[in-house]
């Protein structure tokens, strides 16, 4: 069974700070890496799907990079805002193992 | 609103019973996924269907089954329910595998 890890477990930053989190996944049989944003009492919202080594994706102030050879992805948030407060989940899709979610990084942005 | 609908929103039932959860994907999406989120666990992938065929299977118990119908809606059947089956069940849809998944609002199942 895949083990997908995320760090840190939680993070408190001030409004305006930039921050980043890590998702680690087994690199063998890699197919795709998904990032989600999950606000309390809502459903997960897709941020990015990344498949190629070296992929970089950006959506507004949020961007992500992917390294499939070493099995990690970084999610960056530039100039954090209180509305960015949420849990950020990554999920690895590996051949034969399907989707395995990490435990998430809980971000709190203080005004 | 993701465009994915799930019914019912809440379900309370007794141990040993059987329930059916329903999911309608976004218009045009061929792939449907089912996930379980228990109180003390993260999101667990259960099963994926693509255009009516089972595509991938995760940690789905033998007491659980699913299917996707010709109109692409999907149902998740949970039988011989146990207290530990109490959870939030999400359905998601995507255009195809490895495309962005859009999550429904979830069905909260409580087994008493």
PDB file of C-alpha atoms in Angstrom:
ATOM      1  CA  UNK A   1       0.000   0.000   0.000  1.00  0.00           C
ATOM      2  CA  UNK A   2       1.296   3.448  -0.890  1.00  0.00           C
ATOM      3  CA  UNK A   3       2.245   5.836   1.852  1.00  0.00           C
ATOM      4  CA  UNK A   4       1.649   9.467   0.981  1.00  0.00           C
ATOM      5  CA  UNK A   5       2.989  11.936   3.490  1.00  0.00           C
ATOM      6  CA  UNK A   6       2.489  15.642   3.877  1.00  0.00           C
ATOM      7  CA  UNK A   7       4.361  18.174   5.946  1.00  0.00           C
ATOM      8  CA  UNK A   8       3.888  20.136   7.990  1.00  0.00           C
ATOM      9  CA  UNK A   9       0.745  18.777   9.614  1.00  0.00           C
ATOM     10  CA  UNK A  10      -0.418  22.309  10.371  1.00  0.00           C
ATOM     11  CA  UNK A  11       0.795  25.802   9.756  1.00  0.00           C
ATOM     12  CA  UNK A  12      -0.104  29.240  11.070  1.00  0.00           C
ATOM     13  CA  UNK A  13       1.016  32.238   9.046  1.00  0.00           C
ATOM     14  CA  UNK A  14       0.279  35.950   9.037  1.00  0.00           C
ATOM     15  CA  UNK A  15      -1.689  37.552   6.252  1.00  0.00           C
ATOM     16  CA  UNK A  16       0.702  38.497   3.471  1.00  0.00           C
ATOM     17  CA  UNK A  17       3.240  35.770   4.245  1.00  0.00           C
ATOM     18  CA  UNK A  18       4.194  33.300   1.567  1.00  0.00           C
ATOM     19  CA  UNK A  19       4.243  29.648   2.490  1.00  0.00           C
ATOM     20  CA  UNK A  20       4.808  26.207   1.090  1.00  0.00           C
ATOM     21  CA  UNK A  21       4.029  22.591   1.954  1.00  0.00           C
ATOM     22  CA  UNK A  22       5.391  19.259   0.848  1.00  0.00           C
ATOM     23  CA  UNK A  23       3.781  16.086  -0.406  1.00  0.00           C
ATOM     24  CA  UNK A  24       5.910  12.925  -0.566  1.00  0.00           C
ATOM     25  CA  UNK A  25       4.826   9.881  -2.513  1.00  0.00           C
ATOM     26  CA  UNK A  26       6.405   6.676  -3.774  1.00  0.00           C
ATOM     27  CA  UNK A  27       7.915   7.330  -7.178  1.00  0.00           C
ATOM     28  CA  UNK A  28       7.462   3.803  -8.501  1.00  0.00           C
ATOM     29  CA  UNK A  29       4.600   3.294 -10.966  1.00  0.00           C
ATOM     30  CA  UNK A  30       3.687   6.964 -10.691  1.00  0.00           C
ATOM     31  CA  UNK A  31       0.796   8.151 -12.823  1.00  0.00           C
ATOM     32  CA  UNK A  32      -0.496  11.472 -11.458  1.00  0.00           C
ATOM     33  CA  UNK A  33      -0.417  13.724  -8.415  1.00  0.00           C
ATOM     34  CA  UNK A  34      -3.506  15.675  -7.372  1.00  0.00           C
ATOM     35  CA  UNK A  35      -3.702  18.691  -5.069  1.00  0.00           C
ATOM     36  CA  UNK A  36      -6.967  19.667  -3.367  1.00  0.00           C
ATOM     37  CA  UNK A  37      -8.085  22.500  -1.158  1.00  0.00           C
ATOM     38  CA  UNK A  38     -10.611  21.511   1.509  1.00  0.00           C
ATOM     39  CA  UNK A  39     -12.413  24.085   3.578  1.00  0.00           C
ATOM     40  CA  UNK A  40     -14.246  23.052   6.723  1.00  0.00           C
ATOM     41  CA  UNK A  41     -17.831  21.912   6.079  1.00  0.00           C
ATOM     42  CA  UNK A  42     -17.276  21.945   2.328  1.00  0.00           C
ATOM     43  CA  UNK A  43     -16.132  19.434  -0.276  1.00  0.00           C
ATOM     44  CA  UNK A  44     -12.584  19.101  -1.563  1.00  0.00           C
ATOM     45  CA  UNK A  45     -11.862  21.421  -4.461  1.00  0.00           C
ATOM     46  CA  UNK A  46      -9.366  20.414  -7.138  1.00  0.00           C
ATOM     47  CA  UNK A  47      -6.361  22.693  -7.480  1.00  0.00           C
ATOM     48  CA  UNK A  48      -3.982  20.846  -9.799  1.00  0.00           C
ATOM     49  CA  UNK A  49      -3.383  17.523 -11.492  1.00  0.00           C
ATOM     50  CA  UNK A  50       0.237  16.960 -12.398  1.00  0.00           C
ATOM     51  CA  UNK A  51       1.683  14.107 -14.375  1.00  0.00           C
ATOM     52  CA  UNK A  52       5.085  15.007 -15.807  1.00  0.00           C
ATOM     53  CA  UNK A  53       8.370  15.277 -13.981  1.00  0.00           C
ATOM     54  CA  UNK A  54       9.258  18.957 -13.708  1.00  0.00           C
ATOM     55  CA  UNK A  55       5.647  20.062 -14.123  1.00  0.00           C
ATOM     56  CA  UNK A  56       4.848  23.461 -12.694  1.00  0.00           C
ATOM     57  CA  UNK A  57       1.275  24.673 -12.454  1.00  0.00           C
ATOM     58  CA  UNK A  58      -0.154  27.973 -11.291  1.00  0.00           C
ATOM     59  CA  UNK A  59      -3.593  29.229 -10.362  1.00  0.00           C
ATOM     60  CA  UNK A  60      -3.593  32.801  -9.100  1.00  0.00           C
ATOM     61  CA  UNK A  61      -1.375  33.010  -6.027  1.00  0.00           C
ATOM     62  CA  UNK A  62      -1.076  29.236  -5.728  1.00  0.00           C
ATOM     63  CA  UNK A  63       1.481  27.179  -7.630  1.00  0.00           C
ATOM     64  CA  UNK A  64       2.841  23.658  -7.478  1.00  0.00           C
ATOM     65  CA  UNK A  65       5.865  21.752  -8.687  1.00  0.00           C
ATOM     66  CA  UNK A  66       6.402  18.049  -9.228  1.00  0.00           C
ATOM     67  CA  UNK A  67       9.444  15.801  -8.995  1.00  0.00           C
ATOM     68  CA  UNK A  68       8.458  12.263  -9.932  1.00  0.00           C
ATOM     69  CA  UNK A  69      11.987  10.860  -9.758  1.00  0.00           C
ATOM     70  CA  UNK A  70      12.404  11.643  -6.077  1.00  0.00           C
ATOM     71  CA  UNK A  71       8.707  11.482  -5.267  1.00  0.00           C
ATOM     72  CA  UNK A  72       7.746  14.912  -3.991  1.00  0.00           C
ATOM     73  CA  UNK A  73       5.595  17.898  -4.847  1.00  0.00           C
ATOM     74  CA  UNK A  74       5.589  21.380  -3.372  1.00  0.00           C
ATOM     75  CA  UNK A  75       2.571  23.655  -3.106  1.00  0.00           C
ATOM     76  CA  UNK A  76       3.310  27.373  -2.757  1.00  0.00           C
ATOM     77  CA  UNK A  77       0.961  30.142  -1.699  1.00  0.00           C
ATOM     78  CA  UNK A  78       2.183  33.672  -2.312  1.00  0.00           C
ATOM     79  CA  UNK A  79       0.864  36.484  -0.106  1.00  0.00           C
ATOM     80  CA  UNK A  80      -1.462  34.319   2.004  1.00  0.00           C
ATOM     81  CA  UNK A  81      -4.945  35.670   2.680  1.00  0.00           C
ATOM     82  CA  UNK A  82      -7.390  34.612   5.424  1.00  0.00           C
ATOM     83  CA  UNK A  83      -9.559  32.982   2.751  1.00  0.00           C
ATOM     84  CA  UNK A  84      -6.659  30.621   1.987  1.00  0.00           C
ATOM     85  CA  UNK A  85      -7.241  28.973   5.370  1.00  0.00           C
ATOM     86  CA  UNK A  86      -8.086  25.361   4.616  1.00  0.00           C
ATOM     87  CA  UNK A  87      -6.639  21.875   4.589  1.00  0.00           C
ATOM     88  CA  UNK A  88      -4.507  21.154   1.546  1.00  0.00           C
ATOM     89  CA  UNK A  89      -4.539  17.532   0.451  1.00  0.00           C
ATOM     90  CA  UNK A  90      -2.409  15.731  -2.061  1.00  0.00           C
ATOM     91  CA  UNK A  91      -3.289  12.371  -3.573  1.00  0.00           C
ATOM     92  CA  UNK A  92      -1.032  10.061  -5.496  1.00  0.00           C
ATOM     93  CA  UNK A  93      -2.315   7.954  -8.344  1.00  0.00           C
ATOM     94  CA  UNK A  94       0.056   5.039  -8.967  1.00  0.00           C
ATOM     95  CA  UNK A  95      -0.535   2.176 -11.334  1.00  0.00           C
ATOM     96  CA  UNK A  96      -2.015  -0.725  -9.480  1.00  0.00           C
ATOM     97  CA  UNK A  97      -2.540   1.263  -6.295  1.00  0.00           C
ATOM     98  CA  UNK A  98      -5.048   3.878  -7.347  1.00  0.00           C
ATOM     99  CA  UNK A  99      -5.647   7.004  -5.332  1.00  0.00           C
ATOM    100  CA  UNK A 100      -4.020   7.398  -1.963  1.00  0.00           C
ATOM    101  CA  UNK A 101      -4.503  10.647  -0.088  1.00  0.00           C
ATOM    102  CA  UNK A 102      -2.043  12.205   2.273  1.00  0.00           C
ATOM    103  CA  UNK A 103      -3.214  13.343   5.716  1.00  0.00           C
ATOM    104  CA  UNK A 104      -3.269  16.989   4.651  1.00  0.00           C
ATOM    105  CA  UNK A 105      -1.661  20.223   5.797  1.00  0.00           C
ATOM    106  CA  UNK A 106      -3.983  22.488   7.768  1.00  0.00           C
ATOM    107  CA  UNK A 107      -3.244  26.131   6.990  1.00  0.00           C
ATOM    108  CA  UNK A 108      -4.477  29.002   9.150  1.00  0.00           C
ATOM    109  CA  UNK A 109      -3.878  32.521   7.896  1.00  0.00           C
ATOM    110  CA  UNK A 110      -4.180  35.095  10.642  1.00  0.00           C
ATOM    111  CA  UNK A 111      -5.385  38.594   9.700  1.00  0.00           C
TER     112      UNK A 111
ATOM    113  CA  UNK B   1     -21.382  24.391  -6.853  1.00  0.00           C
ATOM    114  CA  UNK B   2     -19.320  21.661  -8.510  1.00  0.00           C
ATOM    115  CA  UNK B   3     -22.196  20.316 -10.599  1.00  0.00           C
ATOM    116  CA  UNK B   4     -22.008  16.926  -8.880  1.00  0.00           C
ATOM    117  CA  UNK B   5     -25.103  16.019  -6.896  1.00  0.00           C
ATOM    118  CA  UNK B   6     -25.449  13.442  -4.155  1.00  0.00           C
ATOM    119  CA  UNK B   7     -28.543  12.173  -2.408  1.00  0.00           C
ATOM    120  CA  UNK B   8     -29.496  11.894   0.316  1.00  0.00           C
ATOM    121  CA  UNK B   9     -27.593  14.518   2.248  1.00  0.00           C
ATOM    122  CA  UNK B  10     -28.008  12.703   5.544  1.00  0.00           C
ATOM    123  CA  UNK B  11     -28.931   9.130   6.335  1.00  0.00           C
ATOM    124  CA  UNK B  12     -29.472   7.532   9.722  1.00  0.00           C
ATOM    125  CA  UNK B  13     -29.950   3.807   9.876  1.00  0.00           C
ATOM    126  CA  UNK B  14     -29.458   0.847  12.175  1.00  0.00           C
ATOM    127  CA  UNK B  15     -26.756  -1.801  12.226  1.00  0.00           C
ATOM    128  CA  UNK B  16     -27.395  -4.670   9.855  1.00  0.00           C
ATOM    129  CA  UNK B  17     -29.361  -2.558   7.406  1.00  0.00           C
ATOM    130  CA  UNK B  18     -28.654  -1.784   3.762  1.00  0.00           C
ATOM    131  CA  UNK B  19     -28.566   1.667   2.166  1.00  0.00           C
ATOM    132  CA  UNK B  20     -28.014   3.099  -1.297  1.00  0.00           C
ATOM    133  CA  UNK B  21     -26.236   6.368  -1.932  1.00  0.00           C
ATOM    134  CA  UNK B  22     -26.732   8.095  -5.241  1.00  0.00           C
ATOM    135  CA  UNK B  23     -24.459  10.332  -7.287  1.00  0.00           C
ATOM    136  CA  UNK B  24     -25.058  12.282 -10.472  1.00  0.00           C
ATOM    137  CA  UNK B  25     -21.846  13.447 -12.143  1.00  0.00           C
ATOM    138  CA  UNK B  26     -21.248  16.752 -13.887  1.00  0.00           C
ATOM    139  CA  UNK B  27     -22.688  16.914 -17.354  1.00  0.00           C
ATOM    140  CA  UNK B  28     -20.296  15.266 -19.764  1.00  0.00           C
ATOM    141  CA  UNK B  29     -18.102  13.585 -17.137  1.00  0.00           C
ATOM    142  CA  UNK B  30     -17.660   9.879 -17.776  1.00  0.00           C
ATOM    143  CA  UNK B  31     -15.744   8.944 -14.644  1.00  0.00           C
ATOM    144  CA  UNK B  32     -17.207   8.635 -11.151  1.00  0.00           C
ATOM    145  CA  UNK B  33     -15.256   8.043  -7.951  1.00  0.00           C
ATOM    146  CA  UNK B  34     -16.461   7.131  -4.459  1.00  0.00           C
ATOM    147  CA  UNK B  35     -14.599   8.117  -1.295  1.00  0.00           C
ATOM    148  CA  UNK B  36     -15.140   7.552   2.409  1.00  0.00           C
ATOM    149  CA  UNK B  37     -14.111   9.902   5.167  1.00  0.00           C
ATOM    150  CA  UNK B  38     -14.413   8.419   8.641  1.00  0.00           C
ATOM    151  CA  UNK B  39     -14.046  10.458  11.813  1.00  0.00           C
ATOM    152  CA  UNK B  40     -10.553   9.293  12.609  1.00  0.00           C
ATOM    153  CA  UNK B  41      -9.273   8.788   9.092  1.00  0.00           C
ATOM    154  CA  UNK B  42      -8.538  10.833   6.033  1.00  0.00           C
ATOM    155  CA  UNK B  43     -10.149  10.439   2.668  1.00  0.00           C
ATOM    156  CA  UNK B  44     -10.136   6.829   1.492  1.00  0.00           C
ATOM    157  CA  UNK B  45     -10.656   5.931  -2.143  1.00  0.00           C
ATOM    158  CA  UNK B  46     -13.275   3.227  -2.584  1.00  0.00           C
ATOM    159  CA  UNK B  47     -13.924   2.670  -6.279  1.00  0.00           C
ATOM    160  CA  UNK B  48     -13.914   4.293  -9.713  1.00  0.00           C
ATOM    161  CA  UNK B  49     -16.183   3.777 -12.703  1.00  0.00           C
ATOM    162  CA  UNK B  50     -15.592   4.977 -16.213  1.00  0.00           C
ATOM    163  CA  UNK B  51     -18.458   4.995 -18.700  1.00  0.00           C
ATOM    164  CA  UNK B  52     -20.245   2.182 -16.924  1.00  0.00           C
ATOM    165  CA  UNK B  53     -17.228  -0.043 -16.316  1.00  0.00           C
ATOM    166  CA  UNK B  54     -15.319  -0.522 -13.079  1.00  0.00           C
ATOM    167  CA  UNK B  55     -11.918   1.093 -13.621  1.00  0.00           C
ATOM    168  CA  UNK B  56     -10.168   0.940 -10.255  1.00  0.00           C
ATOM    169  CA  UNK B  57     -10.789  -0.436  -6.820  1.00  0.00           C
ATOM    170  CA  UNK B  58      -9.441   0.860  -3.546  1.00  0.00           C
ATOM    171  CA  UNK B  59     -10.189  -0.016   0.052  1.00  0.00           C
ATOM    172  CA  UNK B  60     -13.758  -1.074  -0.561  1.00  0.00           C
ATOM    173  CA  UNK B  61     -15.229  -3.697   1.747  1.00  0.00           C
ATOM    174  CA  UNK B  62     -16.941  -6.763   0.300  1.00  0.00           C
ATOM    175  CA  UNK B  63     -20.169  -5.571   1.960  1.00  0.00           C
ATOM    176  CA  UNK B  64     -20.042  -2.511  -0.296  1.00  0.00           C
ATOM    177  CA  UNK B  65     -20.738  -2.478  -4.002  1.00  0.00           C
ATOM    178  CA  UNK B  66     -21.236   0.157  -6.644  1.00  0.00           C
ATOM    179  CA  UNK B  67     -22.358   0.533 -10.205  1.00  0.00           C
ATOM    180  CA  UNK B  68     -22.594   3.178 -12.872  1.00  0.00           C
ATOM    181  CA  UNK B  69     -25.692   3.235 -15.036  1.00  0.00           C
ATOM    182  CA  UNK B  70     -26.054   4.050 -18.751  1.00  0.00           C
ATOM    183  CA  UNK B  71     -27.069   7.619 -17.887  1.00  0.00           C
ATOM    184  CA  UNK B  72     -23.748   7.798 -15.965  1.00  0.00           C
ATOM    185  CA  UNK B  73     -25.221   8.253 -12.515  1.00  0.00           C
ATOM    186  CA  UNK B  74     -23.745   5.955  -9.905  1.00  0.00           C
ATOM    187  CA  UNK B  75     -24.973   4.215  -6.803  1.00  0.00           C
ATOM    188  CA  UNK B  76     -22.995   2.967  -3.834  1.00  0.00           C
ATOM    189  CA  UNK B  77     -24.669   0.139  -1.941  1.00  0.00           C
ATOM    190  CA  UNK B  78     -23.665  -0.511   1.647  1.00  0.00           C
ATOM    191  CA  UNK B  79     -25.021  -3.635   3.310  1.00  0.00           C
ATOM    192  CA  UNK B  80     -24.855  -5.354   6.715  1.00  0.00           C
ATOM    193  CA  UNK B  81     -24.010  -1.961   8.116  1.00  0.00           C
ATOM    194  CA  UNK B  82     -21.785  -1.670  11.158  1.00  0.00           C
ATOM    195  CA  UNK B  83     -21.200   1.231  13.523  1.00  0.00           C
ATOM    196  CA  UNK B  84     -17.812   1.747  11.931  1.00  0.00           C
ATOM    197  CA  UNK B  85     -19.407   2.465   8.568  1.00  0.00           C
ATOM    198  CA  UNK B  86     -20.598   5.806   9.894  1.00  0.00           C
ATOM    199  CA  UNK B  87     -18.798   8.329   7.724  1.00  0.00           C
ATOM    200  CA  UNK B  88     -19.069  11.020   5.104  1.00  0.00           C
ATOM    201  CA  UNK B  89     -19.259   9.480   1.639  1.00  0.00           C
ATOM    202  CA  UNK B  90     -18.173  11.649  -1.258  1.00  0.00           C
ATOM    203  CA  UNK B  91     -18.705  11.132  -4.911  1.00  0.00           C
ATOM    204  CA  UNK B  92     -16.528  12.909  -7.466  1.00  0.00           C
ATOM    205  CA  UNK B  93     -16.573  13.028 -11.229  1.00  0.00           C
ATOM    206  CA  UNK B  94     -14.072  13.854 -13.924  1.00  0.00           C
ATOM    207  CA  UNK B  95     -13.973  13.928 -17.689  1.00  0.00           C
ATOM    208  CA  UNK B  96     -11.509  11.032 -17.666  1.00  0.00           C
ATOM    209  CA  UNK B  97      -8.913   9.452 -15.432  1.00  0.00           C
ATOM    210  CA  UNK B  98      -6.195  11.865 -14.279  1.00  0.00           C
ATOM    211  CA  UNK B  99      -8.304  14.896 -15.004  1.00  0.00           C
ATOM    212  CA  UNK B 100      -9.455  17.201 -12.211  1.00  0.00           C
ATOM    213  CA  UNK B 101     -12.060  15.616 -10.008  1.00  0.00           C
ATOM    214  CA  UNK B 102     -15.121  17.590  -8.936  1.00  0.00           C
ATOM    215  CA  UNK B 103     -16.561  16.565  -5.600  1.00  0.00           C
ATOM    216  CA  UNK B 104     -20.203  16.429  -4.617  1.00  0.00           C
ATOM    217  CA  UNK B 105     -21.444  17.727  -1.251  1.00  0.00           C
ATOM    218  CA  UNK B 106     -21.295  14.278   0.332  1.00  0.00           C
ATOM    219  CA  UNK B 107     -23.741  12.008   2.116  1.00  0.00           C
ATOM    220  CA  UNK B 108     -23.345  11.725   5.866  1.00  0.00           C
ATOM    221  CA  UNK B 109     -24.222   8.227   7.005  1.00  0.00           C
ATOM    222  CA  UNK B 110     -24.856   7.532  10.665  1.00  0.00           C
ATOM    223  CA  UNK B 111     -25.265   3.917  11.747  1.00  0.00           C
ATOM    224  CA  UNK B 112     -26.808   3.500  15.183  1.00  0.00           C
TER     225      UNK B 112
END
